[in-house]
Amino acid sequence: MWLIDSSIGRKLIMSITGAFLVIFLLFHSIMNFVAIINPYAYDAICAFLGANWYAVAASMVLGLGFIVHIFYAFILTFQNLKARGNNSYAVTSRQKGVSWASQNMLVLGIVILGFMILHLFQFWSKMQLVELMHNMGAQTDEELVKYAAKGAHWVQHYFSQPLYSVLYIVWLVALWFHLTHGIWSLFQSMGLNNKTWLPRLKTISNILATIIILLFISIPICGLLEAGPLFSVNSTYNPFLNI
């Protein structure tokens, strides 16, 4: 099957899964930004998504897309290294401003994967997973069940700790580099690679990646600065206060 066996097909799969993940990141970044504006609205969004069938189905599709994207990233990277042979460090064509990211996409991806595992442990495992297990009748910690739909509580809990805020900033910097090249490469794989469009696509990639990262990074920065409704010393946020 050419979609799996050919280089073009594998790049197409990378592009499709990559586009899906970029859309998810944009949605997730906007959703997270709500937490520092109105924690109660963020909790309402978390409760709406929660363990509902549509949220679970979306999580499964997202997880599958992420796994496929990682799998093909390793395949394409090792194929490129094998094809270059002794010239594995040679660069035949460099695009100004993206050469470092393009040469380190796998390393950046591994860094991002590591932090994704941490993120899933800190949030997904204490929210949607707990709610799913509770709904299926599994024995679950009642204290965790109480906070399963209280996303702002967990945001406040972790990002009030400077270590986690700094770690997430490092992760987001790696994600920015990965996205700036990844989004540009996605468009290029779809055939938009002429001299007129390449500079435009580079600009679009930088703008979109920067918007996503700025939305995400606002939370750890607010945590470090102790600013906003969640992190200020005068914060009145109460996860069980009905507004």
Short mmCIF file of C-alpha atoms in Angstrom, two decimals, residues 59-223:
data_model
loop_
_atom_site.label_atom_id
_atom_site.label_comp_id
_atom_site.label_asym_id
_atom_site.label_seq_id
_atom_site.Cartn_x
_atom_site.Cartn_y
_atom_site.Cartn_z
CA SER A 59 -9.29 11.49 23.38
CA MET A 60 -8.97 8.07 21.75
CA VAL A 61 -8.64 9.58 18.26
CA LEU A 62 -6.13 12.12 19.58
CA GLY A 63 -4.09 9.40 21.29
CA LEU A 64 -4.06 7.30 18.12
CA GLY A 65 -3.01 10.28 16.01
CA PHE A 66 -0.22 11.10 18.45
CA ILE A 67 1.08 7.50 18.43
CA VAL A 68 0.99 7.33 14.61
CA HIS A 69 2.77 10.69 14.37
CA ILE A 70 5.56 9.55 16.70
CA PHE A 71 5.88 6.17 14.97
CA TYR A 72 6.28 7.69 11.52
CA ALA A 73 8.61 10.38 12.85
CA PHE A 74 11.04 7.65 13.94
CA ILE A 75 10.65 5.79 10.62
CA LEU A 76 11.28 8.89 8.48
CA THR A 77 14.21 10.03 10.65
CA PHE A 78 16.01 6.70 10.46
CA GLN A 79 15.29 6.41 6.74
CA ASN A 80 16.83 9.84 6.17
CA LEU A 81 19.90 8.92 8.21
CA LYS A 82 20.27 5.66 6.30
CA ALA A 83 19.91 7.42 2.94
CA ARG A 84 22.60 9.97 3.81
CA GLY A 85 25.05 7.31 5.01
CA ASN A 86 28.44 8.88 5.67
CA ASN A 87 26.97 12.29 4.85
CA SER A 88 24.32 12.03 7.57
CA TYR A 89 25.29 15.45 8.89
CA ALA A 90 25.28 17.15 5.52
CA VAL A 91 22.55 19.64 4.77
CA THR A 92 21.57 19.94 1.14
CA SER A 93 19.04 22.75 1.46
CA ARG A 94 18.61 25.09 4.37
CA GLN A 95 15.76 27.46 4.96
CA LYS A 96 16.88 30.53 6.84
CA GLY A 97 15.72 30.47 10.46
CA VAL A 98 14.53 26.87 10.54
CA SER A 99 17.73 24.86 9.91
CA TRP A 100 18.37 24.12 13.59
CA ALA A 101 14.79 23.02 14.23
CA SER A 102 14.67 20.95 11.04
CA GLN A 103 17.84 19.08 12.03
CA ASN A 104 16.64 18.42 15.58
CA MET A 105 12.98 17.57 15.09
CA LEU A 106 13.41 14.09 16.58
CA VAL A 107 15.23 15.40 19.66
CA LEU A 108 12.60 18.11 20.11
CA GLY A 109 9.89 15.49 19.67
CA ILE A 110 11.42 13.28 22.37
CA VAL A 111 11.57 16.25 24.79
CA ILE A 112 7.93 17.05 24.00
CA LEU A 113 6.94 13.38 24.49
CA GLY A 114 8.58 13.31 27.92
CA PHE A 115 6.65 16.35 29.06
CA MET A 116 3.44 14.98 27.53
CA ILE A 117 3.79 11.94 29.80
CA LEU A 118 4.23 14.27 32.79
CA HIS A 119 1.24 16.34 31.68
CA LEU A 120 -0.97 13.26 31.32
CA PHE A 121 0.04 12.07 34.79
CA GLN A 122 -0.65 15.45 36.38
CA PHE A 123 -3.95 16.25 34.67
CA TRP A 124 -5.57 13.52 32.55
CA SER A 125 -4.93 10.76 35.11
CA LYS A 126 -6.51 12.87 37.85
CA MET A 127 -9.44 14.11 35.80
CA GLN A 128 -10.92 12.21 32.85
CA LEU A 129 -9.35 8.87 33.85
CA VAL A 130 -10.64 9.14 37.42
CA GLU A 131 -14.10 10.05 36.17
CA LEU A 132 -14.09 7.14 33.70
CA MET A 133 -13.06 4.64 36.36
CA HIS A 134 -15.64 5.99 38.78
CA ASN A 135 -18.41 5.76 36.15
CA MET A 136 -17.44 2.16 35.40
CA GLY A 137 -17.75 1.25 39.07
CA ALA A 138 -14.04 0.83 39.76
CA GLN A 139 -12.74 1.59 43.23
CA THR A 140 -11.44 5.15 43.15
CA ASP A 141 -10.18 7.66 45.67
CA GLU A 142 -13.23 9.71 46.68
CA GLU A 143 -11.06 12.79 47.18
CA LEU A 144 -9.85 12.53 43.58
CA VAL A 145 -13.41 12.01 42.34
CA LYS A 146 -14.41 15.31 43.98
CA TYR A 147 -11.76 17.15 41.98
CA ALA A 148 -12.11 15.19 38.70
CA ALA A 149 -13.90 18.03 36.90
CA LYS A 150 -12.09 20.85 38.72
CA GLY A 151 -9.40 21.63 36.17
CA ALA A 152 -8.60 25.04 37.62
CA HIS A 153 -7.80 23.39 40.96
CA TRP A 154 -5.13 21.21 39.34
CA VAL A 155 -3.76 24.15 37.32
CA GLN A 156 -3.47 26.13 40.55
CA HIS A 157 -1.97 23.16 42.41
CA TYR A 158 0.85 22.45 39.98
CA PHE A 159 1.69 25.88 38.60
CA SER A 160 1.88 27.40 42.05
CA GLN A 161 5.06 25.33 42.33
CA PRO A 162 7.93 27.22 40.61
CA LEU A 163 9.68 24.00 39.55
CA TYR A 164 6.74 22.86 37.42
CA SER A 165 6.27 26.32 35.93
CA VAL A 166 9.92 26.45 34.84
CA LEU A 167 9.79 22.90 33.45
CA TYR A 168 6.69 23.71 31.42
CA ILE A 169 8.32 26.84 30.01
CA VAL A 170 11.27 24.71 28.84
CA TRP A 171 8.80 22.26 27.28
CA LEU A 172 6.92 25.06 25.52
CA VAL A 173 10.12 26.50 24.07
CA ALA A 174 10.89 23.06 22.58
CA LEU A 175 7.31 22.86 21.33
CA TRP A 176 7.65 26.27 19.65
CA PHE A 177 10.71 25.14 17.69
CA HIS A 178 8.97 21.89 16.77
CA LEU A 179 5.83 23.68 15.60
CA THR A 180 7.56 26.41 13.60
CA HIS A 181 9.25 23.83 11.42
CA GLY A 182 6.48 21.23 11.64
CA ILE A 183 3.68 23.50 10.39
CA TRP A 184 5.88 24.81 7.58
CA SER A 185 6.87 21.25 6.62
CA LEU A 186 3.22 20.20 6.70
CA PHE A 187 2.32 22.79 4.04
CA GLN A 188 5.39 21.89 2.01
CA SER A 189 4.44 18.19 2.00
CA MET A 190 1.08 19.16 0.57
CA GLY A 191 2.76 20.74 -2.45
CA LEU A 192 2.93 24.40 -1.43
CA ASN A 193 6.67 24.63 -1.94
CA ASN A 194 7.28 27.20 -4.66
CA LYS A 195 9.45 30.27 -4.12
CA THR A 196 6.44 32.54 -3.71
CA TRP A 197 4.73 30.51 -1.01
CA LEU A 198 7.70 29.26 1.01
CA PRO A 199 8.43 32.60 2.73
CA ARG A 200 4.70 33.13 3.36
CA LEU A 201 4.31 29.66 4.87
CA LYS A 202 7.31 30.26 7.11
CA THR A 203 5.69 33.43 8.40
CA ILE A 204 2.31 31.72 8.89
CA SER A 205 4.02 28.85 10.74
CA ASN A 206 5.85 31.24 13.07
CA ILE A 207 2.72 33.27 13.79
CA LEU A 208 0.51 30.24 14.49
CA ALA A 209 3.16 28.51 16.63
CA THR A 210 3.78 31.72 18.58
CA ILE A 211 0.07 32.26 19.27
CA ILE A 212 -0.28 28.70 20.57
CA ILE A 213 2.79 28.96 22.79
CA LEU A 214 1.90 32.41 24.16
CA LEU A 215 -1.52 31.12 25.19
CA PHE A 216 0.01 28.08 26.87
CA ILE A 217 2.93 29.86 28.49
CA SER A 218 0.70 32.49 30.11
CA ILE A 219 -0.22 29.96 32.81
CA PRO A 220 3.30 29.07 34.09
CA ILE A 221 4.30 32.74 33.85
CA CYS A 222 1.30 33.77 35.95
CA GLY A 223 2.24 31.00 38.37
#
